[in-house]
Structures are given as C-alpha cells and as structure tokens.
CSV table of C-alpha atoms in Angstrom, one decimal:
chain,number,residue,atom,x,y,z
A,1,MET,CA,0.3,-0.1,0.0
A,2,SER,CA,2.4,2.9,-1.3
A,3,SER,CA,-0.3,5.3,-0.6
A,4,GLY,CA,-3.4,6.3,1.5
A,5,ILE,CA,-5.0,8.1,4.0
A,6,TRP,CA,-4.4,6.6,7.7
A,7,GLU,CA,-7.5,7.2,9.6
A,8,ALA,CA,-5.9,5.3,13.2
A,9,CYS,CA,-2.5,6.6,14.6
A,10,VAL,CA,0.9,6.3,12.7
A,11,LEU,CA,4.1,4.5,13.2
A,12,VAL,CA,6.9,6.0,10.9
A,13,VAL,CA,10.1,4.3,10.3
A,14,THR,CA,12.7,6.7,9.4
A,15,GLY,CA,16.7,5.4,8.2
A,16,PRO,CA,15.3,1.7,6.9
A,17,SER,CA,18.5,1.3,5.0
A,18,GLY,CA,20.4,1.6,8.4
A,19,ASN,CA,21.9,-0.7,10.4
A,20,VAL,CA,18.9,-0.9,12.7
A,21,GLY,CA,16.5,0.6,10.4
A,22,VAL,CA,16.7,-2.5,7.6
A,23,GLU,CA,16.3,-5.1,10.8
A,24,LEU,CA,13.2,-3.2,12.0
A,25,VAL,CA,11.3,-2.8,9.0
A,26,GLU,CA,11.5,-6.9,8.4
A,27,LEU,CA,10.0,-7.2,12.1
A,28,LEU,CA,7.3,-4.9,12.0
A,29,GLN,CA,6.0,-6.3,8.5
A,30,GLN,CA,5.5,-9.5,10.9
A,31,ARG,CA,4.2,-8.0,13.7
A,32,THR,CA,1.9,-4.9,12.9
A,33,VAL,CA,-0.4,-6.6,10.8
A,34,GLY,CA,-4.0,-4.7,10.6
A,35,GLN,CA,-1.8,-1.4,12.1
A,36,PRO,CA,-1.3,1.4,10.2
A,37,TRP,CA,2.8,2.3,9.9
A,38,ARG,CA,4.6,4.0,7.1
A,39,VAL,CA,8.3,4.1,6.3
A,40,ALA,CA,10.0,6.9,4.8
A,41,SER,CA,13.2,6.9,3.1
A,42,ARG,CA,14.9,8.8,-0.3
A,43,HIS,CA,14.1,6.4,-2.5
A,44,PRO,CA,10.2,5.0,-1.5
A,45,GLU,CA,10.1,3.2,-4.5
A,46,GLN,CA,12.5,0.4,-3.5
A,47,LEU,CA,10.7,-0.3,-0.7
A,48,ALA,CA,7.9,-0.5,-1.9
A,49,GLU,CA,8.1,-3.9,-3.3
A,50,ARG,CA,9.4,-5.0,-0.3
A,51,LEU,CA,6.6,-3.8,1.9
A,52,GLY,CA,3.8,-5.0,0.1
A,53,GLU,CA,0.6,-5.0,1.6
A,54,SER,CA,1.9,-4.3,4.9
A,55,GLY,CA,2.5,-0.8,5.3
A,56,GLU,CA,2.7,2.8,3.4
A,57,THR,CA,5.8,4.3,1.8
A,58,ALA,CA,6.2,7.8,2.2
A,59,ARG,CA,9.5,10.0,0.5
A,60,LEU,CA,11.8,11.9,3.2
A,61,ASP,CA,15.0,13.5,2.3
A,62,PHE,CA,15.8,15.5,5.8
A,63,PHE,CA,17.8,17.6,3.8
A,64,ASP,CA,14.3,18.7,2.1
A,65,ARG,CA,11.6,20.1,4.0
A,66,SER,CA,9.3,19.9,1.5
A,67,THR,CA,9.1,16.2,1.9
A,68,TRP,CA,8.7,16.4,5.6
A,69,ALA,CA,4.7,17.0,6.0
A,70,ALA,CA,3.7,13.7,3.5
A,71,ALA,CA,6.3,11.9,5.9
A,72,LEU,CA,5.0,12.8,9.1
A,73,ASP,CA,0.8,13.0,8.6
A,74,GLY,CA,-0.7,11.5,11.1
A,75,VAL,CA,2.7,10.5,13.4
A,76,GLN,CA,2.1,9.3,16.6
A,77,THR,CA,5.4,7.3,17.4
A,78,LEU,CA,8.7,8.0,15.5
A,79,PHE,CA,11.6,5.9,14.9
A,80,LEU,CA,14.3,8.0,14.2
A,81,LEU,CA,17.7,6.8,12.8
A,82,PHE,CA,20.2,9.0,12.0
A,83,PRO,CA,21.1,8.9,8.2
A,84,LEU,CA,24.6,11.1,8.4
A,85,PRO,CA,26.6,11.4,11.6
A,86,GLY,CA,27.8,15.1,11.7
A,87,ASN,CA,26.9,17.7,13.7
A,88,LYS,CA,26.2,19.9,10.8
A,89,ALA,CA,23.3,17.5,9.3
A,90,ALA,CA,21.9,17.2,12.7
A,91,ARG,CA,21.7,21.3,13.4
A,92,SER,CA,20.6,21.5,9.6
A,93,ALA,CA,17.8,18.6,9.0
A,94,ILE,CA,17.6,16.6,12.1
A,95,LEU,CA,16.5,18.5,15.4
A,96,PRO,CA,14.2,21.0,13.1
A,97,PHE,CA,12.7,17.5,12.2
A,98,LEU,CA,11.9,16.5,15.0
A,99,ASP,CA,10.4,19.7,15.4
A,100,ALA,CA,8.1,19.5,12.6
A,101,ALA,CA,7.1,16.0,14.4
A,102,GLU,CA,6.3,17.3,17.4
A,103,ARG,CA,4.2,20.2,15.7
A,104,ALA,CA,2.8,17.4,13.7
A,105,GLY,CA,1.3,15.8,16.8
A,106,CYS,CA,3.7,12.8,17.6
A,107,ARG,CA,4.0,11.7,21.0
A,108,HIS,CA,7.0,9.2,21.3
A,109,VAL,CA,10.0,9.0,19.7
A,110,VAL,CA,12.5,5.9,19.5
A,111,TYR,CA,16.0,6.9,18.7
A,112,VAL,CA,19.0,5.2,18.0
A,113,SER,CA,21.9,6.9,19.9
A,114,VAL,CA,25.5,5.6,20.6
A,115,PHE,CA,26.8,4.3,23.7
A,116,GLY,CA,28.4,7.1,26.0
A,117,ALA,CA,26.8,10.0,24.0
A,118,GLU,CA,25.5,11.6,27.2
A,119,ARG,CA,29.5,12.1,27.9
A,120,ALA,CA,30.5,13.0,24.3
A,121,LYS,CA,29.2,16.4,23.6
A,122,PHE,CA,31.4,16.6,20.8
A,123,ILE,CA,29.2,14.1,18.4
A,124,PRO,CA,25.8,15.4,17.1
A,125,HIS,CA,23.7,11.9,18.8
A,126,TYR,CA,24.9,14.1,21.9
A,127,LYS,CA,23.0,17.3,20.7
A,128,ILE,CA,20.1,15.4,19.2
A,129,GLU,CA,19.5,13.3,22.9
A,130,GLN,CA,19.7,16.9,24.4
A,131,HIS,CA,17.1,18.1,22.6
A,132,LEU,CA,14.9,15.3,22.6
A,133,PHE,CA,14.5,15.4,26.5
A,134,ALA,CA,13.5,19.2,26.1
A,135,SER,CA,10.6,18.3,23.9
A,136,SER,CA,6.9,17.7,25.0
A,137,MET,CA,7.2,13.8,23.4
A,138,THR,CA,8.2,10.9,25.9
A,139,TRP,CA,11.1,9.2,24.2
A,140,THR,CA,12.9,5.9,24.3
A,141,VAL,CA,17.0,6.0,23.6
A,142,LEU,CA,19.5,3.5,22.9
A,143,ARG,CA,22.9,3.8,23.3
A,144,CYS,CA,24.1,1.0,21.0
A,145,SER,CA,27.7,0.4,21.5
A,146,PHE,CA,29.2,-0.9,17.9
A,147,PHE,CA,27.2,-2.2,15.3
A,148,MET,CA,28.9,-5.8,14.4
A,149,GLN,CA,27.3,-5.0,10.8
A,150,ASN,CA,29.7,-1.8,10.5
A,151,LEU,CA,32.4,-4.5,10.1
A,152,HIS,CA,31.2,-5.2,6.3
A,153,ARG,CA,29.2,-1.7,5.8
A,154,HIS,CA,30.0,0.0,2.5
A,155,ILE,CA,30.3,3.3,4.3
A,156,SER,CA,32.7,2.1,6.9
A,157,THR,CA,34.6,0.6,4.0
A,158,HIS,CA,36.6,-2.1,6.7
A,159,GLY,CA,35.5,-4.9,5.0
A,160,THR,CA,37.4,-3.6,1.7
A,161,ASP,CA,40.6,-3.4,4.2
A,162,MET,CA,40.2,-6.9,5.3
A,163,THR,CA,39.5,-8.6,2.0
A,164,GLU,CA,42.1,-6.3,0.1
A,165,ARG,CA,44.8,-5.9,2.4
A,166,GLY,CA,43.9,-8.7,5.5
A,167,GLU,CA,43.8,-5.9,7.7
A,168,LEU,CA,41.3,-4.7,10.8
A,169,PHE,CA,41.9,-0.8,10.2
A,170,ILE,CA,40.6,0.8,13.0
A,171,PRO,CA,42.3,3.3,15.2
A,172,ALA,CA,41.2,2.1,18.7
A,173,GLY,CA,44.6,1.2,19.8
A,174,LYS,CA,44.2,-1.2,23.0
A,175,GLY,CA,40.6,-0.1,24.0
A,176,ARG,CA,38.2,-2.6,24.2
A,177,THR,CA,34.4,-1.7,22.8
A,178,THR,CA,31.4,-4.4,22.8
A,179,PHE,CA,29.7,-4.9,20.2
A,180,ILE,CA,25.6,-5.5,19.1
A,181,ASP,CA,24.0,-7.7,16.8
A,182,ALA,CA,21.4,-4.9,14.9
A,183,ARG,CA,18.8,-7.6,15.0
A,184,ASP,CA,18.5,-7.3,18.5
A,185,ALA,CA,18.4,-3.6,18.7
A,186,ALA,CA,16.1,-3.7,16.5
A,187,ALA,CA,14.1,-6.0,18.4
A,188,VAL,CA,14.4,-3.7,21.7
A,189,ALA,CA,13.2,-0.8,19.1
A,190,ALA,CA,10.2,-2.9,18.1
A,191,ASP,CA,9.1,-3.0,21.2
A,192,ALA,CA,9.4,0.3,22.6
A,193,LEU,CA,7.7,0.8,19.3
A,194,LEU,CA,4.8,-1.1,19.6
A,195,HIS,CA,4.8,-0.5,23.6
A,196,PRO,CA,6.0,2.5,24.0
A,197,ALA,CA,4.4,3.1,27.5
A,198,ALA,CA,7.1,0.5,28.7
A,199,HIS,CA,9.4,2.3,27.9
A,200,HIS,CA,8.7,5.8,28.0
A,201,ASN,CA,11.4,8.2,29.2
A,202,ARG,CA,13.9,5.4,29.7
A,203,VAL,CA,17.6,5.0,28.2
A,204,HIS,CA,18.3,1.7,27.2
A,205,HIS,CA,22.0,0.8,27.1
A,206,LEU,CA,22.7,-2.2,24.2
A,207,THR,CA,25.9,-4.1,24.5
A,208,GLY,CA,27.0,-7.6,23.9
A,209,SER,CA,27.8,-9.7,26.5
A,210,GLU,CA,31.8,-9.3,26.3
A,211,ALA,CA,34.2,-6.1,25.6
A,212,LEU,CA,36.7,-7.3,23.3
A,213,THR,CA,40.2,-5.8,21.7
A,214,MET,CA,40.4,-5.4,18.0
A,215,GLU,CA,42.8,-8.1,18.5
A,216,GLN,CA,40.2,-10.5,19.4
A,217,VAL,CA,38.0,-9.3,16.9
A,218,ALA,CA,40.9,-10.0,14.0
A,219,ALA,CA,41.9,-13.3,15.7
A,220,THR,CA,37.6,-14.4,15.2
A,221,LEU,CA,37.8,-12.7,11.6
A,222,THR,CA,40.4,-14.9,11.0
A,223,ARG,CA,39.2,-18.2,11.9
A,224,HIS,CA,35.8,-18.0,10.5
A,225,LEU,CA,36.4,-16.1,6.8
A,226,ALA,CA,39.5,-18.0,6.2
A,227,ARG,CA,42.5,-15.9,5.9
A,228,PRO,CA,44.5,-13.8,7.7
A,229,VAL,CA,42.7,-10.5,9.1
A,230,ARG,CA,45.7,-8.6,11.7
A,231,TYR,CA,44.6,-5.4,13.3
A,232,THR,CA,47.1,-2.4,12.6
A,233,ARG,CA,46.2,0.1,15.0
A,234,PRO,CA,46.7,2.9,12.4
A,235,GLY,CA,46.3,6.5,14.3
A,236,LEU,CA,43.8,9.1,12.9
A,237,LEU,CA,45.2,11.0,10.7
A,238,ARG,CA,46.4,7.5,8.5
A,239,PHE,CA,42.9,6.0,9.0
A,240,ALA,CA,41.4,9.3,7.9
A,241,ALA,CA,43.5,9.5,4.7
A,242,ARG,CA,42.8,6.3,3.8
A,243,LEU,CA,38.7,7.0,4.0
A,244,ARG,CA,39.4,9.5,2.1
A,245,ARG,CA,41.2,8.3,-0.8
A,246,ARG,CA,38.4,6.1,-1.0
A,247,ASN,CA,35.7,9.2,-1.1
A,248,VAL,CA,34.3,8.9,2.4
A,249,GLY,CA,33.0,12.0,3.7
A,250,TRP,CA,34.2,14.1,6.4
A,251,ASP,CA,31.4,14.0,8.4
A,252,THR,CA,31.6,9.7,8.3
A,253,ILE,CA,35.8,10.0,9.2
A,254,GLY,CA,34.6,12.5,11.9
A,255,PHE,CA,32.4,10.4,13.4
A,256,MET,CA,34.2,7.2,13.4
A,257,SER,CA,36.7,8.5,14.7
A,258,ALA,CA,35.6,10.1,17.4
A,259,VAL,CA,33.6,6.4,18.2
A,260,TYR,CA,37.1,5.2,18.2
A,261,THR,CA,38.7,7.5,19.8
A,262,LEU,CA,37.0,7.2,22.8
A,263,THR,CA,37.7,3.6,22.1
A,264,ARG,CA,40.8,4.1,22.6
A,265,LEU,CA,40.5,6.2,26.1
A,266,GLY,CA,38.1,3.3,27.4
A,267,GLN,CA,35.2,5.0,27.2
A,268,ASN,CA,33.1,2.0,25.2
A,269,GLN,CA,34.3,-1.0,27.2
A,270,PRO,CA,31.1,-1.3,29.8
A,271,VAL,CA,29.4,-4.1,29.4
A,272,SER,CA,25.3,-3.2,30.0
A,273,ASP,CA,22.7,-6.7,30.2
A,274,GLU,CA,19.6,-4.7,29.0
A,275,VAL,CA,19.7,-6.6,25.6
A,276,ALA,CA,19.2,-9.6,27.9
A,277,GLN,CA,16.6,-8.2,30.1
A,278,LEU,CA,14.3,-6.6,27.5
A,279,LEU,CA,14.5,-9.8,25.2
A,280,GLY,CA,14.8,-12.6,27.7
A,281,ARG,CA,17.8,-14.0,25.9
A,282,PRO,CA,21.3,-13.2,25.5
A,283,PRO,CA,22.3,-11.0,22.8
A,284,CYS,CA,24.5,-12.3,19.9
A,285,THR,CA,28.2,-12.8,20.3
A,286,LEU,CA,30.7,-11.6,17.4
A,287,ASP,CA,31.9,-15.2,16.8
A,288,ARG,CA,28.2,-16.6,16.3
A,289,TYR,CA,27.7,-13.6,14.1
A,290,VAL,CA,30.7,-13.3,12.1
A,291,GLU,CA,30.3,-17.1,11.3
A,292,HIS,CA,27.1,-16.9,10.3
A,293,SER,CA,28.0,-13.8,8.1
A,294,ALA,CA,31.5,-14.6,6.5
A,295,TRP,CA,29.9,-14.6,3.2
A,296,ARG,CA,29.6,-11.2,3.3
A,297,TRP,CA,33.2,-10.9,3.1
A,298,GLN,CA,33.8,-14.1,0.6
A,299,GLN,CA,31.6,-12.6,-1.7
A,300,GLN,CA,32.2,-8.9,-0.7
A,301,ALA,CA,28.5,-8.0,-0.2
A,302,TRP,CA,28.8,-5.0,2.0
A,303,SER,CA,25.6,-3.6,3.4
C-alpha cells in the first residue's frame, strides 16, 4: 500500500537502510498486521515491493523540508535513525525534523543513539538526545555499542580493508569495545515502538555480552573468514587519509574517528545486561555473528 490516508494513529520509521532500520522493517512486517505504519525513505519506490501490503511508504529527505509533511502526516510514534552522522547535519536537518514531528502531533520517539553519547558532547547524538529530552514528546533512547554490521558496511570500508589487505584498520589503540548485533537492537526498538508505555522516557544501554580488543576481533575474523586478518592499529591521520582516498565524507570520517577515540580511551568497554533483560535471551556474540555472516566478506556483499 504505497499511498493512502490513515484514520488511526501512525507509526513512522525512518532510516530503513541503516543497520537497525533494515532489521526493524522486517520485524514490523511480522508484528503490525492490521496496524497502520509508514516507512519514510529517500527512495520509497525501492521499498514498495519489499513492503507489499504490510505498510505505507513515503518519500523523506531530511535535507528537503518539502518532503517532511507527507512523511509525518498523522504521526504519533516515530523511529528516528540518524542517516548522516555529522554535527552540521544534526543542526540543519535532524533537530528541525524533530520539531516538525512534534508539531505534527508525534507523541513518542524511539531514537538510536550511541553508547557514551551522554559524555561525548562533541558528537551529534548528544545534541539530538538533549533536544529530544527538552521536547514535549516522550522518548526511548537506545544507546547502542558498536554494531557488528559495521564491519561489513559499505560506508565504513572495513570490509574492503579485510578482503584486499587482510587488515582490521580501526584507530582504536588497545581499547576494548562491546559489539551488538543490529538485530538485537531492532528487537528492542520494535518493542519500544509497539509498546511505548513500557519504555517511556527510558535510556537503554544496549551492548554485547563481552568487551573485546581489536586483536580479539581480528582473531575471530581470521577464524571464520578462512584468511588472516591482523589488527594494524592505525593513527587517526592515517585512518582519515585512507578513507578520504575512497571518497568517504568528512562527516562520516569525523564521526567514526570520534567513536574509535572513545574506544581507545576506554569509554566503550562497559557491558550492560539490558539486551538480555529486555529480550529474555542473551545477545548474539561476535563469534556467532561472523560465523553466520562470513559470506558477506567472501562475496564482498557490503551492506
């Protein structure tokens, strides 16, 4: 159902191509039978076939305000995923979009943030969290640790380093980080969207079950990819230079550098048990994830 007018409250999902968004759309297709919901994307035509009759699509470009009204029509619950992690994008697009959602009648927002955002005022997620907290809407903030899927995301180019150079090229020093499967985060997000009262004004810290060094990550990749992967511990300048040669944008490089700096400083090692508490099962381990997803590196099928 690619068009139509909802007569009931509407759940709107943004960022359907992101780590969590992809998985969330699949979950909602299973759990929203008979309930109105809409997926807003820059390319709604690509989603129409995927959604079929299960949900509505709308065009949304955060940087084109003329698309906002249709995407937010009737909205009462919003899933917000930051598409381009930069402070400029936050100020010019995401914060005004939140204001527009509030004016449109949105009551509850589920926002995907990053672990440690409350301590890192220099990253855009901090600003968006604070803006959301000051609004009249209720909210659920999912502060997620490092997504396992980032290891094969097209935008990160980490998969290219592994397949072409046998390198885990991440400037995290000797720091440890917890890895979370985006499917676990999506399951929490789905519950917060469909049962918001249980998650009103709560911050969930979503991590895996263990904090790993990048040497341990490289060993896991080596074991399941059947090829050696070594952690090279690049500095920030070398990291940024390589990504720029691949035409990765400065906003993305800056955000990734900030996250890896927090890891290097030991800020991303705390382990939370909230995934197990909220889902009633332990989170996926990196070892299991790489074992089952090895085909992505083998086929260079970047997400």
